[in-house]
Amino acid sequence: MNWTDEGIILSVRAHGETAALVELFTRAHGRHLGLVHGGRSRKQRPVLQTGNHVDAAWKGRLPEHLGHMTLELRTGYAAQAMDDPLALNGLTALAALSRMLPERDPHPSLYEITLFVLGFLDDTTVWPALLVRWEMALLSELGFGLDLGACAATGSNDALVYVSPKSGRAVSASAGEPYRDKLLRLPEFLLEGRRAGVTEADVVDGLRLTRFFLETRVLRPRELDVPEPRLRLEAMLAADAARAD
Amino acid sequence: MSKKIAGPEIERLVQLLSRLPGLGPRSARKAALALIKRRVELLVPLASALADAVDKIVVCPDCGNVDTLSPCSICRDERRDRSLIVVVEEVGDLWALERASVINASYHVLGGHLSPLDGIGPDRLNIARLVERASAAHVTEVLLALNATVEGQSTAHYLTDQLSSCDVAVSRLAQGVPMGGELDYLDEGTLAAAIKSRKRM
């Protein structure tokens, strides 16, 4: 049994003295692990960095086996992000959260969005908003998608500015006003068809929104905490937004 | 079922040796045999050296280095430049820098790097003591000699943030073409780093 695919490296663990256990998010085979012989060699170490885009060839006797992988670098996103603390936190948060996907279950549309986010990692004005959209897509792929089409209380799709933490549905400004302290803010750029300019404060609102649902729906039931890089990223962007005000 | 070929003491010796890096069960057996054959010249002194190591090796409360003295020999060395602290992930990195004899400064061993995957957060590393040391008036620079990996650089950025309150210059190692490196064999990340940090001739 063997296949070839492309993927993004999510994690690398040392296995013995020379091999590495690599976890990939592949286009057609989903989140997949494999043993890379010589994965700790000088030649392989630059390739086996979290976030790198690689070509993978997997081989195993049976499909359910761990199998062996050989990897070849396509794009070194890790090296591109290393100098920028914000991008590095974004990259590692994205990789850590991708690990919530079920193993060997393909999510091709999320994979495409992931590559799209990584492609903009050198442009700080673009990728944080894309990361919020990516987290929305992740929630959706995991079965916890937010319903932002219409107000949960009135059914109208006008002036949707809140999200209910209980239902994950949008709430309009008028219906949500009495409960504004309990509701989560919905930045306009997440609404379909809205092309408003995205401010730093919008991105922070978006990250708070997705973090809440990732934490309560995905991580906490698995007894996991929000990954540290994700928390640091949000804190850094919030500090930037506060400075910009 | 595999047959036992030696007594439990020898089996245990082989088993423990095989846990060492670079030794598998076969090479552990060879090492055990060599020790047994050279009992007086090798086995007895080794056992005594190991017993001494267990008794005397301590982690330096200042820098996190391992030594038989506390504070360690490096922290006690008056000839070292006290204004510069070189931060490394592991004791092995400190030894590598000392072997190269390229810097005569004081060190700080973190004891690892941040790794959300393994649940290693800032509280598991020797960071609080580093901030304390960097706050001393005589310290002017902290050099982050951490690995050029995603985890190493994430740790470096975190430390830069933590050290922002101290009145010190924070620097890091250069990245680029290694000595004897040929360009067509280098990965694109290293090449990009080398181009980014190019120097005027």
Short mmCIF file of C-alpha atoms in Angstrom, two decimals:
data_model
loop_
_atom_site.label_atom_id
_atom_site.label_comp_id
_atom_site.label_asym_id
_atom_site.label_seq_id
_atom_site.Cartn_x
_atom_site.Cartn_y
_atom_site.Cartn_z
CA MET A 1 0.00 0.00 0.00
CA ASN A 2 1.42 3.40 -0.91
CA TRP A 3 0.34 6.89 -1.91
CA THR A 4 1.82 10.23 -2.83
CA ASP A 5 0.28 13.53 -1.79
CA GLU A 6 1.21 17.02 -0.70
CA GLY A 7 0.94 18.22 2.86
CA ILE A 8 1.80 20.71 5.57
CA ILE A 9 3.97 19.61 8.50
CA LEU A 10 2.04 19.88 11.78
CA SER A 11 4.47 18.30 14.20
CA VAL A 12 7.76 16.44 14.33
CA ARG A 13 8.88 14.19 17.17
CA ALA A 14 12.20 12.46 17.50
CA HIS A 15 11.95 8.69 17.18
CA GLY A 16 15.07 6.92 18.33
CA GLU A 17 18.31 8.60 17.41
CA THR A 18 17.93 9.07 13.69
CA ALA A 19 14.26 8.85 12.75
CA ALA A 20 11.36 11.26 13.24
CA LEU A 21 7.64 10.76 13.63
CA VAL A 22 6.04 13.36 11.37
CA GLU A 23 2.43 14.48 11.38
CA LEU A 24 1.16 15.98 8.13
CA PHE A 25 -2.05 17.68 7.06
CA THR A 26 -2.34 16.27 3.56
CA ARG A 27 -4.71 17.33 0.80
CA ALA A 28 -6.28 13.93 0.03
CA HIS A 29 -5.46 11.86 3.12
CA GLY A 30 -6.16 14.37 5.90
CA ARG A 31 -4.07 14.40 9.05
CA HIS A 32 -1.63 11.54 8.66
CA LEU A 33 1.39 10.33 10.59
CA GLY A 34 4.41 8.50 9.27
CA LEU A 35 7.93 7.55 10.22
CA VAL A 36 10.69 9.40 8.37
CA HIS A 37 13.98 7.47 8.35
CA GLY A 38 16.91 9.83 8.80
CA GLY A 39 14.45 12.54 9.86
CA ARG A 40 16.97 13.92 12.35
CA SER A 41 19.78 14.18 9.84
CA ARG A 42 21.32 17.53 8.89
CA LYS A 43 19.75 17.25 5.45
CA GLN A 44 16.23 16.51 6.68
CA ARG A 45 16.04 18.84 9.70
CA PRO A 46 15.45 22.05 7.67
CA VAL A 47 12.65 20.27 5.78
CA LEU A 48 11.00 18.87 8.90
CA GLN A 49 9.93 22.17 10.42
CA THR A 50 6.38 22.93 11.46
CA GLY A 51 4.41 24.72 8.75
CA ASN A 52 6.55 23.65 5.78
CA HIS A 53 4.75 22.60 2.60
CA VAL A 54 6.08 19.26 1.38
CA ASP A 55 5.56 16.48 -1.15
CA ALA A 56 5.01 13.22 0.69
CA ALA A 57 5.26 9.59 -0.35
CA TRP A 58 3.82 7.13 2.17
CA LYS A 59 4.40 3.40 2.21
CA GLY A 60 3.00 0.78 4.57
CA ARG A 61 2.15 -2.91 4.42
CA LEU A 62 -1.45 -2.25 5.48
CA PRO A 63 -3.37 1.05 5.26
CA GLU A 64 -3.86 1.16 9.04
CA HIS A 65 -0.12 0.88 9.73
CA LEU A 66 1.98 3.87 10.74
CA GLY A 67 4.11 3.40 7.61
CA HIS A 68 7.18 5.21 6.34
CA MET A 69 7.23 8.59 4.68
CA THR A 70 9.71 10.34 2.45
CA LEU A 71 9.31 14.09 2.25
CA GLU A 72 10.57 16.72 -0.13
CA LEU A 73 10.28 20.43 0.49
CA ARG A 74 7.97 22.53 -1.68
CA THR A 75 7.87 25.80 0.27
CA GLY A 76 9.71 26.58 3.49
CA TYR A 77 7.07 28.62 5.31
CA ALA A 78 8.82 28.03 8.65
CA ALA A 79 11.98 29.82 7.52
CA GLN A 80 9.91 32.72 6.15
CA ALA A 81 8.15 33.19 9.49
CA MET A 82 11.11 32.76 11.84
CA ASP A 83 12.10 36.41 12.09
CA ASP A 84 8.58 37.67 12.76
CA PRO A 85 7.19 36.76 16.21
CA LEU A 86 3.61 37.43 15.10
CA ALA A 87 3.90 35.21 12.02
CA LEU A 88 5.67 32.50 13.99
CA ASN A 89 2.90 32.47 16.60
CA GLY A 90 0.32 32.40 13.79
CA LEU A 91 2.09 29.50 12.09
CA THR A 92 2.45 27.42 15.26
CA ALA A 93 -1.12 28.19 16.39
CA LEU A 94 -2.42 27.07 13.00
CA ALA A 95 -0.40 23.84 13.18
CA ALA A 96 -1.46 23.14 16.77
CA LEU A 97 -5.15 23.68 16.00
CA SER A 98 -4.98 21.58 12.80
CA ARG A 99 -4.11 18.68 15.06
CA MET A 100 -7.73 18.73 16.27
CA LEU A 101 -8.80 17.27 12.92
CA PRO A 102 -9.60 13.57 12.99
CA GLU A 103 -6.81 11.37 11.69
CA ARG A 104 -6.88 10.20 8.06
CA ASP A 105 -10.05 12.12 7.26
CA PRO A 106 -9.60 14.38 4.23
CA HIS A 107 -10.60 18.05 4.49
CA PRO A 108 -9.54 19.39 1.07
CA SER A 109 -11.26 22.77 1.35
CA LEU A 110 -9.66 23.47 4.75
CA TYR A 111 -6.35 22.37 3.29
CA GLU A 112 -6.70 24.94 0.50
CA ILE A 113 -7.51 27.69 3.02
CA THR A 114 -4.50 26.63 5.12
CA LEU A 115 -2.17 26.98 2.13
CA PHE A 116 -3.77 30.33 1.32
CA VAL A 117 -3.12 31.64 4.87
CA LEU A 118 0.48 30.37 4.80
CA GLY A 119 1.02 32.05 1.43
CA PHE A 120 0.30 35.45 3.00
CA LEU A 121 2.37 34.93 6.14
CA ASP A 122 4.82 37.64 5.09
CA ASP A 123 2.04 40.26 4.92
CA THR A 124 0.86 41.21 8.42
CA THR A 125 -1.95 43.37 7.03
CA VAL A 126 -3.58 40.31 5.46
CA TRP A 127 -2.92 37.01 7.22
CA PRO A 128 -4.40 37.68 10.71
CA ALA A 129 -7.85 38.24 9.17
CA LEU A 130 -7.33 35.15 7.01
CA LEU A 131 -6.44 33.17 10.13
CA VAL A 132 -9.78 34.16 11.70
CA ARG A 133 -11.53 32.87 8.57
CA TRP A 134 -9.40 29.71 8.74
CA GLU A 135 -10.50 29.12 12.36
CA MET A 136 -14.12 29.62 11.29
CA ALA A 137 -13.56 27.00 8.57
CA LEU A 138 -11.91 24.66 11.11
CA LEU A 139 -14.90 24.98 13.45
CA SER A 140 -17.17 24.23 10.52
CA GLU A 141 -15.15 21.15 9.46
CA LEU A 142 -15.30 19.86 13.03
CA GLY A 143 -19.08 20.23 13.05
CA PHE A 144 -19.27 23.40 15.14
CA GLY A 145 -19.74 25.95 12.36
CA LEU A 146 -21.18 29.34 13.35
CA ASP A 147 -24.45 30.44 11.77
CA LEU A 148 -23.95 34.06 10.82
CA GLY A 149 -26.65 34.28 8.12
CA ALA A 150 -29.46 35.83 10.15
CA CYS A 151 -30.31 37.08 13.63
CA ALA A 152 -31.15 34.21 16.01
CA ALA A 153 -33.85 36.34 17.68
CA THR A 154 -35.52 38.28 14.84
CA GLY A 155 -34.52 36.36 11.70
CA SER A 156 -33.39 39.54 9.98
CA ASN A 157 -29.94 39.81 8.43
CA ASP A 158 -29.53 43.49 9.10
CA ALA A 159 -26.97 44.99 11.53
CA LEU A 160 -25.61 41.67 12.75
CA VAL A 161 -23.03 42.68 15.33
CA TYR A 162 -23.07 39.94 17.99
CA VAL A 163 -22.82 36.15 18.25
CA SER A 164 -24.57 34.16 20.93
CA PRO A 165 -22.03 32.12 22.95
CA LYS A 166 -24.71 29.50 23.55
CA SER A 167 -26.02 28.86 20.05
CA GLY A 168 -23.16 30.17 17.89
CA ARG A 169 -25.71 32.18 15.87
CA ALA A 170 -25.56 35.83 14.90
CA VAL A 171 -27.62 38.41 16.82
CA SER A 172 -28.66 41.83 15.52
CA ALA A 173 -27.72 45.09 17.25
CA SER A 174 -31.27 45.81 18.45
CA ALA A 175 -32.04 42.29 19.71
CA GLY A 176 -28.67 41.92 21.37
CA GLU A 177 -28.48 45.32 23.06
CA PRO A 178 -29.91 44.19 26.47
CA TYR A 179 -27.42 41.27 26.55
CA ARG A 180 -24.42 42.98 25.02
CA ASP A 181 -22.13 42.10 27.94
CA LYS A 182 -22.84 38.40 27.50
CA LEU A 183 -22.61 38.31 23.71
CA LEU A 184 -19.49 38.02 21.58
CA ARG A 185 -18.69 40.76 19.09
CA LEU A 186 -19.06 39.85 15.44
CA PRO A 187 -16.68 41.77 13.16
CA GLU A 188 -18.25 42.81 9.87
CA PHE A 189 -15.62 41.15 7.68
CA LEU A 190 -16.90 37.72 8.72
CA LEU A 191 -20.33 38.36 7.25
CA GLU A 192 -20.93 37.01 3.77
CA GLY A 193 -20.82 39.59 1.00
CA ARG A 194 -19.51 42.39 3.24
CA ARG A 195 -16.37 43.96 1.92
CA ALA A 196 -15.67 46.45 4.67
CA GLY A 197 -12.04 47.31 5.43
CA VAL A 198 -10.63 45.11 8.21
CA THR A 199 -9.17 46.98 11.16
CA GLU A 200 -6.83 45.52 13.80
CA ALA A 201 -9.70 45.74 16.31
CA ASP A 202 -11.90 43.68 13.94
CA VAL A 203 -9.24 40.98 13.76
CA VAL A 204 -8.98 40.88 17.56
CA ASP A 205 -12.78 40.60 17.85
CA GLY A 206 -12.67 37.80 15.29
CA LEU A 207 -9.92 35.96 17.17
CA ARG A 208 -11.83 36.31 20.47
CA LEU A 209 -14.94 34.93 18.78
CA THR A 210 -13.24 31.89 17.26
CA ARG A 211 -11.12 31.29 20.37
CA PHE A 212 -14.27 31.11 22.50
CA PHE A 213 -15.84 28.44 20.31
CA LEU A 214 -12.62 26.52 19.77
CA GLU A 215 -12.07 26.46 23.52
CA THR A 216 -15.61 25.50 24.57
CA ARG A 217 -16.58 23.19 21.70
CA VAL A 218 -13.31 21.61 20.58
CA LEU A 219 -10.54 21.86 23.16
CA ARG A 220 -12.21 21.68 26.57
CA PRO A 221 -14.17 18.47 25.82
CA ARG A 222 -10.79 16.88 24.99
CA GLU A 223 -9.32 18.32 28.20
CA LEU A 224 -6.96 20.54 26.24
CA ASP A 225 -6.08 24.19 26.67
CA VAL A 226 -5.90 26.81 23.97
CA PRO A 227 -2.37 26.51 22.53
CA GLU A 228 0.05 29.07 24.04
CA PRO A 229 1.07 30.53 20.63
CA ARG A 230 -2.61 31.18 19.84
CA LEU A 231 -3.04 33.07 23.14
CA ARG A 232 0.19 35.02 22.54
CA LEU A 233 -0.90 35.92 19.01
CA GLU A 234 -4.22 37.30 20.24
CA ALA A 235 -2.51 39.24 23.05
CA MET A 236 0.04 40.75 20.64
CA LEU A 237 -2.63 41.81 18.14
CA ALA A 238 -4.80 43.22 20.95
CA ALA A 239 -1.82 45.28 22.16
CA ASP A 240 -1.23 46.54 18.59
CA ALA A 241 -4.92 47.42 18.22
CA ALA A 242 -4.89 49.30 21.55
CA ARG A 243 -1.83 51.27 20.41
CA ALA A 244 -3.51 52.10 17.09
CA ASP A 245 -6.59 53.57 18.87
CA MET B 1 11.23 -17.19 23.86
CA SER B 2 14.83 -15.94 24.05
CA LYS B 3 17.19 -17.97 26.21
CA LYS B 4 18.99 -16.21 29.05
CA ILE B 5 22.71 -16.39 28.47
CA ALA B 6 23.95 -14.61 31.61
CA GLY B 7 23.00 -13.96 35.20
CA PRO B 8 20.51 -11.21 36.16
CA GLU B 9 23.27 -8.75 37.12
CA ILE B 10 24.86 -8.95 33.67
CA GLU B 11 21.45 -8.82 31.96
CA ARG B 12 20.65 -5.69 33.94
CA LEU B 13 23.99 -4.12 33.00
CA VAL B 14 23.30 -4.82 29.31
CA GLN B 15 19.76 -3.50 29.62
CA LEU B 16 20.91 -0.25 31.25
CA LEU B 17 23.75 0.26 28.76
CA SER B 18 21.34 -0.23 25.86
CA ARG B 19 19.38 2.79 27.07
CA LEU B 20 22.33 5.09 26.39
CA PRO B 21 22.33 7.13 23.18
CA GLY B 22 24.19 5.41 20.36
CA LEU B 23 23.88 1.95 21.91
CA GLY B 24 21.38 -0.69 20.88
CA PRO B 25 21.04 -4.10 22.59
CA ARG B 26 23.82 -5.62 20.45
CA SER B 27 26.36 -2.85 21.08
CA ALA B 28 25.33 -2.74 24.75
CA ARG B 29 26.24 -6.43 25.01
CA LYS B 30 29.62 -5.68 23.41
CA ALA B 31 30.22 -2.80 25.84
CA ALA B 32 29.21 -4.98 28.80
CA LEU B 33 31.57 -7.72 27.67
CA ALA B 34 34.42 -5.22 27.31
CA LEU B 35 33.75 -3.96 30.83
CA ILE B 36 33.64 -7.47 32.25
CA LYS B 37 36.84 -8.48 30.47
CA ARG B 38 38.69 -5.40 31.76
CA ARG B 39 37.21 -5.53 35.22
CA VAL B 40 40.03 -3.87 37.13
CA GLU B 41 41.11 -1.24 34.58
CA LEU B 42 37.61 -0.31 33.38
CA LEU B 43 34.62 -1.72 35.25
CA VAL B 44 35.70 -0.82 38.79
CA PRO B 45 36.85 2.76 37.96
CA LEU B 46 33.69 3.29 35.89
CA ALA B 47 31.46 2.14 38.75
CA SER B 48 33.31 4.43 41.13
CA ALA B 49 33.14 7.36 38.67
CA LEU B 50 29.41 6.81 38.27
CA ALA B 51 28.91 6.68 42.04
CA ASP B 52 30.90 9.92 42.41
CA ALA B 53 28.86 11.55 39.66
CA VAL B 54 25.60 10.57 41.36
CA ASP B 55 26.84 12.03 44.65
CA LYS B 56 28.48 15.21 43.41
CA ILE B 57 26.81 16.46 40.22
CA VAL B 58 24.49 19.38 40.86
CA VAL B 59 22.62 21.88 38.72
CA CYS B 60 24.03 25.39 39.11
CA PRO B 61 21.39 27.56 40.81
CA ASP B 62 22.59 30.59 38.82
CA CYS B 63 22.89 29.43 35.24
CA GLY B 64 21.38 25.92 35.10
CA ASN B 65 24.67 24.31 34.00
CA VAL B 66 25.68 20.93 35.47
CA ASP B 67 28.88 20.65 37.48
CA THR B 68 30.24 19.20 40.70
CA LEU B 69 30.55 22.71 42.15
CA SER B 70 27.78 25.05 43.11
CA PRO B 71 27.86 27.71 41.62
CA CYS B 72 29.45 26.01 38.61
CA SER B 73 33.03 26.53 37.38
CA ILE B 74 31.87 28.92 34.64
CA CYS B 75 29.94 31.10 37.09
CA ARG B 76 32.97 31.16 39.43
CA ASP B 77 35.45 32.06 36.65
CA GLU B 78 36.50 35.67 37.32
CA ARG B 79 38.08 36.05 33.85
CA ARG B 80 34.79 35.77 32.03
CA ASP B 81 32.92 38.74 30.59
CA ARG B 82 30.05 39.22 33.07
CA SER B 83 28.33 41.85 30.95
CA LEU B 84 27.27 39.25 28.37
CA ILE B 85 24.94 36.31 29.05
CA VAL B 86 24.71 33.61 26.37
CA VAL B 87 21.39 31.80 26.57
CA VAL B 88 21.34 28.18 25.35
CA GLU B 89 18.66 25.49 25.34
CA GLU B 90 20.63 22.58 26.80
CA VAL B 91 23.93 21.90 28.57
CA GLY B 92 25.12 20.19 25.34
CA ASP B 93 24.83 23.55 23.53
CA LEU B 94 26.93 25.21 26.26
CA TRP B 95 29.58 22.50 25.88
CA ALA B 96 29.56 22.98 22.08
CA LEU B 97 30.22 26.73 22.46
CA GLU B 98 32.92 26.12 25.06
CA ARG B 99 34.58 23.50 22.83
CA ALA B 100 34.73 26.04 20.03
CA SER B 101 36.27 28.65 22.41
CA VAL B 102 34.60 31.44 20.47
CA ILE B 103 33.14 33.39 23.35
CA ASN B 104 34.29 34.10 26.89
CA ALA B 105 31.03 35.05 28.54
CA SER B 106 28.68 33.74 31.20
CA TYR B 107 25.91 31.33 30.21
CA HIS B 108 22.30 30.59 31.01
CA VAL B 109 20.81 27.15 30.32
CA LEU B 110 17.04 27.20 29.74
CA GLY B 111 16.57 23.44 30.00
CA GLY B 112 14.67 23.11 26.70
CA HIS B 113 12.44 25.20 24.47
CA LEU B 114 8.78 26.16 24.37
CA SER B 115 6.78 23.33 22.86
CA PRO B 116 2.99 23.45 22.95
CA LEU B 117 2.96 19.94 21.49
CA ASP B 118 4.77 18.51 24.51
CA GLY B 119 3.03 20.83 26.97
CA ILE B 120 6.23 22.74 27.74
CA GLY B 121 5.26 26.30 28.61
CA PRO B 122 7.38 29.17 29.96
CA ASP B 123 6.91 27.97 33.55
CA ARG B 124 8.80 24.75 32.76
CA LEU B 125 11.90 26.62 31.61
CA ASN B 126 14.59 28.47 33.58
CA ILE B 127 13.30 31.89 32.43
CA ALA B 128 12.53 33.69 35.71
CA ARG B 129 16.16 33.38 36.84
CA LEU B 130 17.36 34.68 33.44
CA VAL B 131 15.26 37.83 33.78
CA GLU B 132 16.59 38.25 37.31
CA ARG B 133 20.21 37.91 36.11
CA ALA B 134 19.65 40.20 33.11
CA SER B 135 18.31 42.89 35.46
CA ALA B 136 21.68 43.19 37.23
CA ALA B 137 23.43 46.49 36.56
CA HIS B 138 26.63 44.96 35.10
CA VAL B 139 24.78 42.99 32.37
CA THR B 140 24.61 44.88 29.05
CA GLU B 141 23.82 42.17 26.51
CA VAL B 142 21.91 38.89 26.34
CA LEU B 143 22.78 36.69 23.35
CA LEU B 144 20.06 34.18 22.48
CA ALA B 145 22.04 31.24 21.10
CA LEU B 146 18.98 29.09 20.44
CA ASN B 147 18.38 26.55 17.69
CA ALA B 148 17.18 27.81 14.29
CA THR B 149 14.02 25.74 14.54
CA VAL B 150 10.40 26.86 14.86
CA GLU B 151 10.45 25.99 18.57
CA GLY B 152 13.84 27.58 19.19
CA GLN B 153 12.90 30.83 17.50
CA SER B 154 9.46 30.93 19.21
CA THR B 155 11.37 30.68 22.49
CA ALA B 156 13.75 33.44 21.36
CA HIS B 157 10.86 35.80 20.56
CA TYR B 158 9.23 35.01 23.90
CA LEU B 159 12.49 35.72 25.75
CA THR B 160 12.96 38.99 23.83
CA ASP B 161 9.54 40.04 25.07
CA GLN B 162 10.32 38.99 28.65
CA LEU B 163 13.66 40.83 28.60
CA SER B 164 12.17 44.06 27.25
CA SER B 165 11.85 45.40 30.80
CA CYS B 166 15.59 44.87 31.47
CA ASP B 167 18.09 47.46 30.35
CA VAL B 168 20.02 45.09 28.05
CA ALA B 169 20.63 44.65 24.34
CA VAL B 170 19.13 41.36 23.14
CA SER B 171 20.91 39.73 20.20
CA ARG B 172 20.76 36.36 18.47
CA LEU B 173 23.09 34.17 16.42
CA ALA B 174 23.45 34.89 12.71
CA GLN B 175 21.87 32.46 10.28
CA GLY B 176 23.17 31.53 6.85
CA VAL B 177 25.76 29.54 4.93
CA PRO B 178 27.78 27.20 7.20
CA MET B 179 31.58 26.97 6.94
CA GLY B 180 32.42 24.77 3.97
CA GLY B 181 28.81 24.94 2.79
CA GLU B 182 28.11 24.78 -0.93
CA LEU B 183 25.17 26.83 -2.14
CA ASP B 184 23.62 24.16 -4.35
CA TYR B 185 23.33 21.80 -1.36
CA LEU B 186 21.64 24.31 0.98
CA ASP B 187 17.92 24.32 1.68
CA GLU B 188 15.90 27.33 0.62
CA GLY B 189 15.30 28.48 4.23
CA THR B 190 19.03 28.74 4.94
CA LEU B 191 19.61 30.49 1.63
CA ALA B 192 16.82 32.99 2.36
CA ALA B 193 18.31 33.68 5.82
CA ALA B 194 21.78 34.13 4.29
CA ILE B 195 20.50 36.57 1.68
CA LYS B 196 18.52 38.50 4.30
CA SER B 197 21.54 38.95 6.57
CA ARG B 198 24.09 39.67 3.78
CA LYS B 199 27.11 41.84 4.64
CA ARG B 200 28.81 44.57 2.69
CA MET B 201 32.36 43.51 1.62
#
